[in-house]
Coordinates of C-alpha atoms and ligand atoms in Angstrom, one line a residue:
X1 CA -18.8 -22.1 14.2
X2 CA -18.9 -19.2 17.5
X3 CA -21.6 -19.0 19.8
X4 CA -20.3 -15.2 19.9
X5 CA -23.3 -13.5 20.2
X6 CA -21.9 -9.9 18.8
X7 CA -21.0 -11.7 15.9
X8 CA -24.4 -13.7 15.4
X9 CA -26.4 -11.1 16.1
X10 CA -24.5 -8.5 13.7
X11 CA -25.1 -11.0 10.7
X12 CA -28.0 -12.0 11.1
X13 CA -28.8 -8.3 11.3
X14 CA -26.8 -8.2 7.6
X15 CA -28.1 -11.3 6.0
X16 CA -31.7 -9.5 7.0
X17 CA -30.7 -6.6 5.2
X18 CA -28.9 -8.2 2.2
X19 CA -31.0 -11.3 1.7
X20 CA -28.5 -14.2 0.7
X21 CA -29.9 -17.5 0.0
X22 CA -27.6 -19.1 2.1
X23 CA -24.9 -18.2 4.6
X24 CA -21.1 -19.9 4.1
X25 CA -18.5 -19.8 7.0
X26 CA -15.0 -19.8 5.9
X27 CA -13.1 -22.4 7.9
X28 CA -9.7 -22.2 6.1
X29 CA -9.1 -25.3 5.4
X30 CA -7.9 -26.7 2.4
X31 CA -10.8 -28.7 1.0
X32 CA -13.3 -25.8 1.5
X33 CA -11.2 -23.4 0.3
X34 CA -10.6 -25.8 -3.4
X35 CA -13.7 -26.0 -3.5
X36 CA -14.5 -22.3 -4.1
X37 CA -11.9 -22.1 -6.5
X38 CA -13.8 -25.0 -8.1
X39 CA -16.8 -23.4 -8.0
X40 CA -15.4 -20.0 -9.5
X41 CA -13.6 -21.9 -12.2
X42 CA -17.4 -23.2 -13.2
X43 CA -18.6 -19.9 -13.4
X44 CA -16.0 -18.2 -15.3
X45 CA -15.2 -16.1 -11.9
X46 CA -11.5 -17.4 -12.8
X47 CA -9.5 -18.8 -14.8
X48 CA -7.3 -21.9 -14.2
X49 CA -3.8 -20.7 -15.0
X50 CA -1.7 -23.4 -17.0
X51 CA -0.9 -26.0 -13.9
X52 CA 2.5 -27.0 -14.5
X53 CA 4.1 -23.3 -15.1
X54 CA 1.6 -21.7 -12.7
X55 CA 0.4 -24.3 -10.2
X56 CA -2.8 -23.6 -8.3
X57 CA -2.8 -20.1 -10.0
X58 CA -6.2 -18.2 -11.0
X59 CA -7.0 -15.3 -13.4
X60 CA -10.0 -13.2 -12.8
X61 CA -10.9 -10.0 -14.6
X62 CA -13.0 -7.1 -12.8
X63 CA -15.6 -5.3 -14.6
X64 CA -14.2 -2.5 -17.0
X65 CA -15.5 0.4 -15.1
X66 CA -14.2 -1.2 -11.7
X67 CA -10.0 -1.4 -11.8
X68 CA -8.8 1.1 -9.1
X69 CA -9.5 2.3 -5.9
X70 CA -12.1 5.1 -5.9
X71 CA -11.1 7.9 -3.6
X72 CA -13.9 10.4 -4.8
X73 CA -16.6 7.6 -3.3
X74 CA -14.5 6.8 -0.3
X75 CA -16.2 8.1 2.8
X76 CA -15.5 8.8 6.6
X77 CA -18.5 8.8 8.4
X78 CA -18.0 10.3 11.3
X79 CA -20.6 12.3 13.7
X80 CA -18.9 15.6 13.3
X81 CA -17.7 16.5 10.3
X82 CA -14.7 18.1 11.5
X83 CA -13.5 14.9 12.7
X84 CA -13.0 13.9 9.1
X85 CA -11.5 16.7 8.0
X86 CA -11.1 18.1 4.7
X87 CA -9.1 16.2 3.0
X88 CA -12.0 13.2 3.4
X89 CA -15.4 13.0 1.7
X90 CA -17.9 12.7 4.6
X91 CA -21.0 11.7 5.5
X92 CA -23.1 11.9 8.8
X93 CA -23.1 8.2 9.7
X94 CA -27.2 8.0 9.6
X95 CA -27.3 9.2 6.5
X96 CA -24.9 6.8 5.2
X97 CA -26.4 3.5 6.8
X98 CA -29.6 5.1 5.3
X99 CA -28.6 5.5 1.7
X100 CA -26.3 2.3 1.3
X101 CA -28.8 0.2 3.5
X102 CA -31.2 1.0 0.3
X103 CA -28.2 -0.2 -1.8
X104 CA -27.4 -3.4 0.2
X105 CA -31.1 -4.5 0.5
X106 CA -31.7 -7.7 -1.0
X107 CA -28.4 -7.4 -2.7
X108 CA -27.2 -11.1 -2.3
X109 CA -30.7 -12.6 -3.2
X110 CA -30.2 -15.7 -4.9
X111 CA -26.0 -15.3 -3.8
X112 CA -24.2 -16.7 -0.7
X113 CA -23.1 -14.6 2.0
X114 CA -19.4 -15.5 3.0
X115 CA -18.6 -15.1 6.1
X116 CA -14.7 -14.4 6.9
X117 CA -13.3 -14.1 10.2
X118 CA -9.3 -12.9 9.8
X119 CA -6.5 -11.3 11.8
X120 CA -4.6 -8.8 10.9
X121 CA -1.1 -9.4 12.2
X122 CA -0.3 -12.5 14.1
X123 CA -3.2 -14.1 15.5
X124 CA -3.5 -13.6 19.2
X125 CA -0.4 -11.0 19.5
X126 CA -0.5 -8.0 20.9
X127 CA -0.3 -5.8 17.7
X128 CA -3.1 -7.9 16.0
X129 CA -6.8 -7.1 15.2
X130 CA -9.9 -9.5 14.2
X131 CA -12.5 -8.4 11.7
X132 CA -15.0 -10.4 10.1
X133 CA -15.8 -9.4 6.3
X134 CA -19.3 -10.5 5.2
X135 CA -19.2 -10.7 1.3
X136 CA -21.2 -12.1 -1.5
X137 CA -18.0 -13.1 -3.9
X138 CA -16.0 -15.9 -4.6
X139 CA -12.8 -14.0 -5.5
X140 CA -12.9 -12.2 -2.4
X141 CA -13.0 -14.6 -0.2
X142 CA -9.9 -16.0 -1.8
X143 CA -8.1 -13.0 -1.8
X144 CA -8.7 -12.5 1.7
X145 CA -7.3 -16.3 2.2
X146 CA -4.0 -14.8 0.6
X147 CA -3.9 -11.4 2.3
X148 CA -4.6 -12.4 5.9
X149 CA -4.6 -15.0 8.7
X150 CA -8.3 -16.7 7.8
X151 CA -10.3 -18.9 9.4
X152 CA -12.4 -21.0 12.2
X153 CA -9.1 -20.4 14.5
X154 CA -9.8 -16.5 14.5
X155 CA -13.2 -17.0 16.0
X156 CA -11.6 -18.9 18.5
X157 CA -9.3 -16.0 19.6
X158 CA -12.1 -13.7 19.1
X159 CA -14.1 -15.9 21.8
X160 CA -17.3 -14.0 23.1
X161 CA -15.5 -10.5 22.7
X162 CA -17.1 -7.6 21.0
X163 CA -13.6 -6.0 19.6
X164 CA -13.5 -6.9 16.0
X165 CA -14.1 -5.0 12.8
X166 CA -17.3 -5.4 11.1
X167 CA -16.8 -5.2 7.0
X168 CA -20.1 -5.9 4.9
X169 CA -19.3 -6.2 0.8
X170 CA -22.0 -6.9 -1.7
X171 CA -20.7 -6.5 -5.6
X172 CA -24.2 -5.5 -6.1
X173 CA -24.7 -4.4 -9.7
X174 CA -20.9 -2.9 -10.2
X175 CA -22.5 0.4 -10.2
X176 CA -20.2 3.1 -10.7
X177 CA -22.7 5.6 -10.0
X178 CA -24.0 3.8 -6.6
X179 CA -20.2 2.9 -5.8
X180 CA -19.4 3.6 -2.2
X181 CA -16.8 2.9 0.4
X182 CA -17.7 3.9 4.0
X183 CA -16.2 3.7 7.1
X184 CA -18.1 4.2 10.7
X185 CA -14.3 4.9 12.7
X186 CA -16.8 5.1 16.0
X187 CA -18.6 1.8 15.0
X188 CA -15.7 -0.2 13.7
X189 CA -17.7 -0.6 10.6
X190 CA -17.0 -0.9 7.0
X191 CA -19.2 -0.7 4.4
X192 CA -18.5 -1.2 0.5
X193 CA -21.0 -1.9 -2.3
X194 CA -21.3 -2.0 -6.1
X195 CA -17.0 -2.8 -6.5
X196 CA -15.4 -6.0 -7.1
X197 CA -12.0 -4.5 -7.4
X198 CA -9.0 -4.8 -4.2
X199 CA -8.7 -2.2 -2.7
X200 CA -12.4 -1.4 -2.3
X201 CA -13.2 -4.6 -1.5
X202 CA -10.5 -6.6 0.4
X203 CA -11.7 -4.7 3.3
X204 CA -8.7 -5.8 5.6
X205 CA -6.5 -4.0 3.9
X206 CA -7.0 -0.1 3.5
X207 CA -10.5 0.4 4.8
X208 CA -9.3 -1.6 8.0
X209 CA -5.4 -1.5 8.3
X210 CA -5.3 1.8 7.3
X211 CA -8.5 4.2 7.9
X212 CA -9.7 2.6 10.7
X213 CA -6.6 1.7 12.0
X214 CA -5.2 4.8 11.9
X215 CA -8.2 6.0 13.6
X216 CA -7.4 3.2 16.7
X217 CA -4.2 4.0 16.3
X218 CA -4.6 7.3 17.6
X219 CA -6.9 6.6 20.1
X220 CA -4.7 4.2 21.1
X221 CA -1.2 5.6 21.0
X222 CA 0.4 4.0 17.9
X223 CA 0.6 3.9 13.8
X224 CA -0.8 2.4 11.1
X225 CA 1.0 3.9 7.8
X226 CA 1.2 2.9 3.9
X227 CA 4.9 1.6 4.2
X228 CA 6.7 -1.4 3.5
X229 CA 9.2 -2.8 6.0
X230 CA 12.7 -4.0 4.9
X231 CA 15.9 -5.6 6.6
X232 CA 19.4 -4.8 5.4
X233 CA 21.7 -7.5 6.7
X234 CA 25.3 -6.7 6.9
X235 CA 28.3 -8.8 6.0
X236 CA 28.6 -9.3 9.4
X237 CA 25.1 -10.7 9.9
X238 CA 23.7 -7.5 11.6
X239 CA 20.2 -6.5 10.5
X240 CA 18.8 -3.0 10.5
X241 CA 15.3 -2.1 9.4
X242 CA 13.8 0.8 7.5
X243 CA 10.1 1.3 7.1
X244 CA 9.0 3.6 3.9
X245 CA 6.3 5.3 2.5
X246 CA 5.8 6.1 -1.1
X247 CA 2.2 7.1 -2.6
X248 CA 0.2 4.0 -4.7
X249 CA 2.4 2.8 -7.2
X250 CA 5.4 4.8 -6.6
X251 CA 7.7 1.5 -5.5
X252 CA 7.3 0.0 -2.4
X253 CA 6.9 -4.0 -3.3
X254 CA 10.2 -3.1 -5.7
X255 CA 12.0 -1.5 -2.4
X256 CA 10.8 -4.2 -0.5
X257 CA 12.4 -6.8 -2.0
X258 CA 14.9 -5.6 -3.5
X259 CA 18.4 -7.9 -4.8
X260 CA 21.6 -6.1 -3.9
X261 CA 23.5 -5.0 -6.7
X262 CA 26.4 -7.3 -7.3
X263 CA 29.2 -5.6 -5.6
X264 CA 27.1 -5.8 -2.2
X265 CA 25.9 -9.0 -3.0
X266 CA 29.4 -10.5 -3.6
X267 CA 30.6 -9.0 0.0
X268 CA 27.6 -10.9 2.0
X269 CA 25.1 -8.2 1.9
X270 CA 21.3 -9.4 1.9
X271 CA 17.9 -7.8 1.9
X272 CA 14.6 -9.2 4.0
X273 CA 11.3 -8.3 3.1
X274 CA 8.8 -8.0 6.4
X275 CA 6.3 -5.7 4.6
X276 CA 5.6 -4.6 0.9
X277 CA 2.4 -1.9 1.8
X278 CA 1.0 -1.5 5.1
X279 CA 3.2 -1.0 8.5
X280 CA 1.4 -0.9 12.2
X281 CA 4.1 0.6 14.9
X282 CA 4.3 0.6 18.4
X283 CA 6.7 1.9 20.8
X284 CA 8.6 -1.0 22.6
X285 CA 9.7 -1.6 26.0
X286 CA 13.4 -0.7 24.9
X287 CA 12.5 2.8 23.6
X288 CA 12.6 1.7 20.0
X289 CA 9.9 1.9 17.4
X290 CA 8.9 -1.5 16.3
X291 CA 6.8 -2.4 13.5
X292 CA 5.0 -5.1 12.1
X293 CA 3.4 -6.4 8.5
X294 CA -0.3 -6.8 9.7
X295 CA -0.9 -8.4 6.0
X296 CA 0.1 -12.1 4.9
X297 CA 0.2 -11.6 1.3
X298 CA 1.1 -9.3 -1.3
X299 CA -1.1 -7.1 -3.4
X300 CA 1.5 -6.2 -6.0
X301 CA 1.1 -4.1 -9.1
X302 CA 1.8 -6.4 -12.2
X303 CA 3.1 -4.7 -15.0
X304 CA 6.8 -3.5 -15.1
X305 CA 7.3 -6.5 -12.3
X306 CA 10.1 -8.9 -14.2
X307 CA 13.7 -10.7 -14.1
X308 CA 15.6 -7.8 -13.8
X309 CA 13.5 -5.4 -11.8
X310 CA 11.9 -7.3 -9.3
X311 CA 12.8 -10.9 -9.5
X312 CA 11.6 -12.1 -5.7
X313 CA 8.3 -10.7 -6.5
X314 CA 8.1 -12.7 -9.7
X315 CA 9.3 -15.9 -8.0
X316 CA 6.5 -15.1 -5.5
X317 CA 3.7 -15.3 -8.1
X318 CA 4.8 -18.3 -9.6
X319 CA 2.2 -20.7 -7.6
X320 CA -0.9 -20.0 -5.5
X321 CA -1.2 -17.1 -6.6
X322 CA -4.2 -14.9 -8.3
X323 CA -3.7 -12.2 -10.9
X324 CA -6.5 -9.9 -11.7
X325 CA -6.9 -8.2 -15.0
X326 CA -3.6 -9.0 -16.4
X327 CA -3.4 -10.5 -20.2
X328 CA -3.7 -14.2 -20.7
X329 CA -1.8 -16.2 -23.5
X330 CA -4.2 -18.2 -24.8
X331 CA -1.1 -20.6 -26.4
X332 CA -0.3 -22.1 -22.9
X333 CA -2.6 -20.8 -20.6
X334 CA -0.4 -18.8 -19.0
X335 CA 0.1 -14.5 -17.9
X336 CA 1.5 -11.7 -19.4
X337 CA 1.9 -8.0 -18.4
X338 CA 3.7 -5.0 -20.3
X339 CA 6.9 -5.1 -19.3
X340 CA 7.5 -8.7 -18.3
X341 CA 9.4 -9.2 -21.0
X342 CA 9.8 -8.4 -24.7
X343 CA 7.7 -11.3 -26.2
X344 CA 4.0 -10.2 -25.9
X345 CA 2.3 -13.3 -26.7
X346 CA 0.6 -13.9 -30.5
X347 CA -2.4 -15.4 -28.9
X348 CA -3.8 -13.7 -26.2
X349 CA -7.0 -12.2 -24.3
X350 CA -6.4 -8.8 -23.1
X351 CA -7.9 -7.2 -19.5
X352 CA -11.0 -6.6 -20.9
X353 CA -11.8 -10.1 -21.9
X354 CA -11.3 -9.4 -25.7
X355 CA -8.6 -10.8 -28.4
X356 CA -5.9 -8.7 -28.7
X357 CA -3.6 -7.9 -31.2
X358 CA 0.2 -7.2 -30.4
X359 CA 0.5 -5.7 -34.0
X360 CA -1.2 -3.0 -32.5
X361 CA 0.6 -2.5 -29.2
X362 CA 2.0 0.8 -28.6
X363 CA 4.1 1.6 -25.5
X364 CA 3.3 4.8 -25.6
X365 CA -0.7 4.6 -25.2
X366 CA -2.2 3.1 -22.6
X367 CA -5.5 2.1 -24.1
X368 CA -3.5 -0.6 -26.3
X369 CA -2.2 -2.6 -23.3
X370 CA -2.7 -6.1 -22.4
X371 CA -2.9 -5.8 -18.9
X372 CA -4.5 -2.8 -17.1
X373 CA -1.8 -0.6 -16.1
X374 CA -3.3 -1.5 -12.4
X375 CA -3.5 -5.0 -12.8
X376 CA -2.4 -7.3 -9.7
X377 CA -1.1 -10.4 -8.3
X378 CA -2.0 -11.8 -4.9
X379 CA 0.3 -14.1 -3.6
X380 CA 1.2 -15.4 -0.4
X381 CA 4.0 -13.9 1.5
X382 CA 5.6 -17.3 2.0
X383 CA 6.2 -17.8 -1.2
X384 CA 8.5 -14.8 -1.2
X385 CA 12.2 -15.8 -1.8
X386 CA 13.4 -13.1 0.8
X387 CA 10.9 -13.0 3.2
X388 CA 12.1 -12.0 6.6
X389 CA 12.7 -14.6 9.1
X390 CA 10.9 -12.3 11.2
X391 CA 7.8 -11.8 9.2
X392 CA 5.8 -14.0 12.0
X393 CA 7.4 -12.1 14.8
X394 CA 4.4 -11.0 16.9
X395 CA 6.3 -8.3 18.6
X396 CA 8.1 -7.0 15.3
X397 CA 11.1 -5.5 14.2
X398 CA 12.9 -2.5 15.3
X399 CA 13.3 0.4 12.8
X400 CA 16.1 2.7 12.6
X401 CA 15.2 5.1 9.9
X402 CA 11.7 6.4 8.2
X403 CA 12.1 6.9 4.5
X404 CA 9.4 9.0 2.5
X405 CA 9.0 9.4 -1.1
X406 CA 7.6 10.3 -4.3
X407 CA 7.5 10.6 -7.7
X408 CA 8.6 14.2 -8.4
X409 CA 10.3 14.8 -11.8
X410 CA 12.2 17.7 -10.4
X411 CA 12.2 19.1 -7.1
X412 CA 12.9 16.5 -4.7
X413 CA 16.6 15.4 -4.9
X414 CA 17.4 11.5 -4.6
X415 CA 18.1 12.0 -0.9
X416 CA 18.2 14.1 2.0
X417 CA 17.7 13.9 5.8
X418 CA 15.3 15.7 7.9
X419 CA 17.0 17.5 10.5
X420 CA 14.8 16.1 13.8
X421 CA 11.6 14.0 14.6
X422 CA 9.5 17.5 14.1
X423 CA 11.1 18.4 10.9
X424 CA 10.7 14.8 9.7
X425 CA 7.2 15.3 10.6
X426 CA 7.2 18.1 8.0
X427 CA 8.9 16.8 5.3
X428 CA 6.6 13.7 5.0
X429 CA 3.3 16.4 5.7
X430 CA 4.9 17.9 2.7
X431 CA 5.5 15.0 0.4
X432 CA 3.9 15.1 -3.3
X433 CA 3.8 13.0 -6.0
X434 CA 2.4 12.5 -9.4
X435 CA -0.8 10.4 -9.7
X436 CA -0.8 6.7 -11.1
X437 CA -3.1 3.9 -11.9
X438 CA -3.8 2.8 -8.6
X439 CA -6.6 5.2 -8.0
X440 CA -9.4 6.1 -10.8
X441 CA -8.8 9.5 -12.1
X442 CA -6.1 11.6 -14.0
X443 CA -2.4 10.1 -14.3
X444 CA 0.6 12.0 -13.9
X445 CA -0.6 15.0 -12.0
X446 CA 1.6 16.3 -8.7
X447 CA -0.6 16.6 -5.7
X448 CA 0.2 16.5 -2.4
X449 CA 0.2 12.9 -0.5
X450 CA 1.6 13.6 3.0
X451 CA 3.1 10.4 4.2
X452 CA 1.5 8.7 1.2
X453 CA -1.3 8.7 3.5
X454 CA -3.9 11.2 1.9
X455 CA -6.3 8.4 0.8
X456 CA -6.2 6.6 3.4
X457 CA -6.0 8.6 6.8
X458 CA -9.5 7.7 8.6
X459 CA -9.5 11.1 10.4
X460 CA -8.7 14.8 10.3
X461 CA -5.6 15.0 8.4
X462 CA -4.3 18.0 11.0
X463 CA -5.1 16.1 14.0
X464 CA -3.0 12.8 11.8
X465 CA -0.1 15.4 11.7
X466 CA -0.5 16.3 15.4
X467 CA -0.3 12.5 16.2
X468 CA 3.0 12.1 14.4
X469 CA 4.3 14.9 16.7
X470 CA 3.1 13.5 19.6
X471 CA 4.4 10.1 18.8
X472 CA 8.2 11.7 18.1
X473 CA 8.0 13.1 21.7
X474 CA 6.8 9.4 23.4
X475 CA 9.6 7.4 21.3
X476 CA 12.8 7.4 23.4
X477 CA 15.1 6.5 20.4
X478 CA 13.0 7.6 17.6
X479 CA 14.3 6.9 13.9
X480 CA 15.8 9.1 12.0
X481 CA 13.5 10.5 9.0
X482 CA 14.8 10.8 5.5
X483 CA 12.8 11.6 2.2
X484 CA 14.1 9.6 -1.3
X485 CA 12.9 10.4 -5.0
X486 CA 13.9 7.5 -7.6
X487 CA 12.0 9.7 -9.9
X488 CA 13.8 12.6 -11.4
X489 CA 13.5 12.6 -15.2
X490 CA 16.5 14.5 -17.8
X491 CA 14.7 16.8 -20.4
X492 CA 14.0 14.0 -22.2
X493 CA 11.9 12.6 -19.4
X494 CA 14.1 9.5 -18.9
X495 CA 14.7 8.7 -15.4
X496 CA 17.9 9.6 -14.4
X497 CA 18.3 7.3 -11.3
X498 CA 18.7 3.4 -12.2
X499 CA 16.4 2.7 -9.4
X500 CA 15.4 -0.9 -8.2
X501 CA 18.1 -2.6 -7.0
X502 CA 20.5 0.3 -6.6
X503 CA 18.2 2.0 -4.5
X504 CA 20.5 0.0 -2.0
X505 CA 23.1 2.2 -2.3
X506 CA 20.8 5.3 -0.9
X507 CA 19.5 3.1 1.7
X508 CA 23.1 2.4 3.2
X509 CA 23.8 5.8 3.1
X510 CA 20.8 6.6 5.2
X511 CA 21.7 3.7 7.7
X512 CA 25.6 5.2 7.5
X513 CA 23.9 8.3 8.4
X514 CA 22.0 6.9 11.4
X515 CA 25.1 5.2 12.8
X516 CA 26.9 8.4 12.5
X517 CA 29.3 6.9 10.0
X518 CA 29.2 9.9 7.6
X519 CA 28.9 13.9 7.2
X520 CA 26.8 15.3 5.2
X521 CA 26.1 18.9 3.3
X522 CA 23.2 21.4 5.3
X523 CA 21.0 22.6 2.6
X524 CA 17.8 24.7 3.3
X525 CA 15.7 21.2 2.7
X526 CA 17.7 19.2 5.2
X527 CA 21.1 17.0 4.7
X528 CA 22.0 16.1 2.0
X529 CA 24.8 13.2 1.3
X530 CA 28.5 14.3 0.1
X531 CA 29.0 13.0 -3.6
X532 CA 31.3 10.5 -2.6
X533 CA 29.5 9.1 0.0
X534 CA 27.0 7.7 -2.5
X535 CA 28.7 4.2 -3.6
X536 CA 28.6 4.0 -7.1
X537 CA 30.9 0.9 -7.5
X538 CA 29.9 -1.4 -10.5
X539 CA 27.2 1.5 -11.6
X540 CA 27.4 3.3 -15.5
X541 CA 26.4 6.2 -13.4
X542 CA 28.9 9.0 -12.8
X543 CA 30.0 11.2 -10.6
X544 CA 28.1 14.4 -12.4
X545 CA 24.9 12.7 -12.4
X546 CA 24.8 11.9 -9.0
X547 CA 25.6 15.6 -7.9
X548 CA 23.1 16.7 -10.4
X549 CA 20.4 14.4 -8.7
X550 CA 21.6 15.9 -5.2
X551 CA 21.2 19.3 -6.3
X552 CA 18.7 21.6 -4.6
X553 CA 16.4 23.3 -7.1
X554 CA 16.0 26.7 -4.8
X555 CA 13.8 28.1 -7.4
X556 CA 11.5 25.1 -7.7
X557 CA 11.4 24.6 -4.1
X558 CA 10.5 28.5 -4.0
X559 CA 7.6 27.7 -6.5
X560 CA 6.6 24.6 -3.8
X561 CA 6.2 26.8 -0.7
X562 CA 2.9 28.2 -2.2
X563 CA 1.3 25.3 -3.2
X564 CA 2.3 23.8 0.5
X565 CA 0.7 26.8 1.9
X566 CA -2.5 26.4 -0.5
X567 CA -2.4 23.0 0.8
X568 CA -2.0 23.2 4.7
X569 CA -5.0 25.8 4.6
X570 CA -7.0 23.2 2.9
X571 CA -6.2 20.8 5.1
X572 CA -7.4 23.6 8.2
X573 CA -7.4 25.1 11.2
X574 CA -6.2 21.6 13.0
X575 CA -2.5 21.7 11.2
X576 CA -0.4 22.1 14.2
X577 CA 1.5 25.5 14.7
X578 CA 5.0 23.2 15.1
X579 CA 4.5 22.7 11.3
X580 CA 3.9 26.1 10.1
X581 CA 7.0 26.8 12.4
X582 CA 9.0 24.4 10.0
X583 CA 7.3 26.0 7.1
X584 CA 8.6 29.4 8.0
X585 CA 11.9 28.0 8.5
X586 CA 12.2 26.4 5.3
X587 CA 11.1 29.5 3.6
X588 CA 13.6 32.1 5.3
X589 CA 16.3 29.3 4.3
X590 CA 15.5 29.3 1.1
X591 CA 16.0 33.2 1.1
Ligands
GTP601 P1 0.9 -0.3 -4.4 O1 0.6 -1.5 -4.1 O2 0.0 0.8 -5.5 O3 0.8 0.2 -3.1 O4 2.1 0.3 -5.1 P2 3.7 0.1 -4.8 O5 4.0 1.4 -3.9 O6 4.3 -1.0 -3.9 O7 4.3 0.2 -6.3 P3 5.4 -1.0 -6.6 O8 6.6 -1.2 -6.3 O9 4.6 -1.9 -7.5 O10 5.9 -0.1 -8.3 C1 5.0 0.3 -8.9 C2 5.8 1.0 -10.3 O11 6.8 1.7 -9.9 C3 6.3 -0.1 -11.2 O12 5.8 0.1 -12.5 C4 7.2 -0.2 -11.3 O13 7.9 -0.4 -11.9 C5 7.9 1.8 -11.0 N1 9.0 1.2 -9.9 C6 9.8 1.1 -8.6 N2 10.8 1.2 -8.0 C7 11.3 1.8 -9.1 C8 12.3 2.6 -8.9 O14 13.3 2.8 -8.5 N3 12.9 3.4 -10.1 C9 11.9 3.4 -11.3 N4 11.9 4.1 -12.1 N5 10.4 2.6 -11.5 C10 10.1 2.1 -10.2
SPV602 C1 -2.5 1.0 -3.2 O1 -3.4 1.5 -4.1 O2 -1.8 1.6 -2.6 C2 -2.5 -0.4 -3.0 C3 -3.7 -1.1 -4.0 O3 -1.7 -1.0 -2.5 S1 -5.1 -1.1 -3.3 O4 -5.1 -2.4 -2.5 O5 -5.9 -1.6 -4.5 O6 -5.4 0.0 -2.4
MN603 MN1 -0.6 0.5 -1.5

């Protein structure tokens, strides 16, 4: 499919290492894709779902020990350890190549190596970057065909250039003890072995579009961020774009596809989804910050997705979708997950492949779930009813506001605005959130997760903060920076704010602030809305509740300061002085 010697030499080298029986080039044609689906069904790798209710949809189950990203086995392999920094795991490149080389050796014997040429971003555009993933998994091929623009045309665009990201993935033995997700930013290379789960093996996503891309972005003067992108259309047709960074499983897909509350719909407001997970941002010729979504599909959390929380996501998954680790209703060969509806199937196979008894299902005990809490759908972006007409615009969309957010039961109010870009960078740098099932490890523990990028910055976190500050100086018309928290809870642990579609009410306040239409109250942490400026028309929530949600709890912020200091110390000596100034300022304002 190509005469590119850089590509061919590299594939030869990797094939010598992994020793596949044969090599198959993925051309992106319907015929080849369909043949691969058939093959995967024949081996049990995929289960075909009910073709009437779920046309062209499949279910896949990963190994029980392989259901989420593995942050403790993810490495950034730069020559100098300080370039990876203290937040990343580090291995010297030579050591890592040697160690993983042993694991890859002969790993594809008796198997097929698939060559997937793909583009992150609209192929050939200024924003786009090319990758090639070598994998021995059909599941990976079929997912990459949904999540990226893949096929022969990408090799044509690459021509004889050496400018592509080299990804190697082998399932090997799915051995947890030898699972490694390793990045070599200085070599444009990613090696992933012993996993078959999304974020570990769809190498275009977190590995390339965030870890490698963040490294390239710093070098080349742009940004790769863990952000959704959405457009809010006003009744007069004007559309304003917002990008928002929330940690994994903290509401990006939901916010990106939100349906406005009825009061706004009636007035003619609409919301358009440009992206749900990753944004690449560049300074435009007009001096504004422009964003594209480099992906071509959604790899979304299934549990909790339903007709009320996210009808757009649900509709997106009704055809051409691969489900991973959800439950199978054996009566009609359809899928189910916790939070889809209140009718758990009577005859059901759970995500582990075992018969599941709904009578034993206890909502509070995750081990009794039919679908894994991090079960996912992989669906094409074009299926989304609210996909933005700008989705394929190579220039992207201009960003009016950047929003940070996390899961905080207390400390963070519903919304606040930073004083300026430098303070906004500080607000991003001190983000914290309760951990979720998207990564292996304990769930519900508060940890600092700067810009929702803790697991995804491909270099030293201190340098990453500096890059944010640097970018701010270079953007003539920079977006304003905000922070939201949909997850404040009452004493019984219930969420106070209704969330989901009603989050639109907060976004409208944010855009009103950008437009200079409303005043705000200055507090120690930033500008907080005046209670009357959050529109609660049609909501059962009272003004008192909003007041409570907007409260800045000085005591818990003071407690947080100590934790922030510890975190900055951990990040190390490359934390910019400006951020320490901001920290001092916050401490002084808290009194
Ligand atoms: P990744 O794909 O892992 O990056 O996750 P994400 O940030 O896209 O999260 P997603 O939108 O899939 O939401 C994850 C979980 O948060 C789901 O269980 C949702 O139901 C829940 N959630 C999303 N938005 C809200 C909200 O506004 N309020 C509440 N209470 N829960 C929400
Ligand atoms: C996340 O964990 O932030 C995801 C899913 O979006 S994964 O692709 O596994 O990283
Ligand atoms: Mn994500």
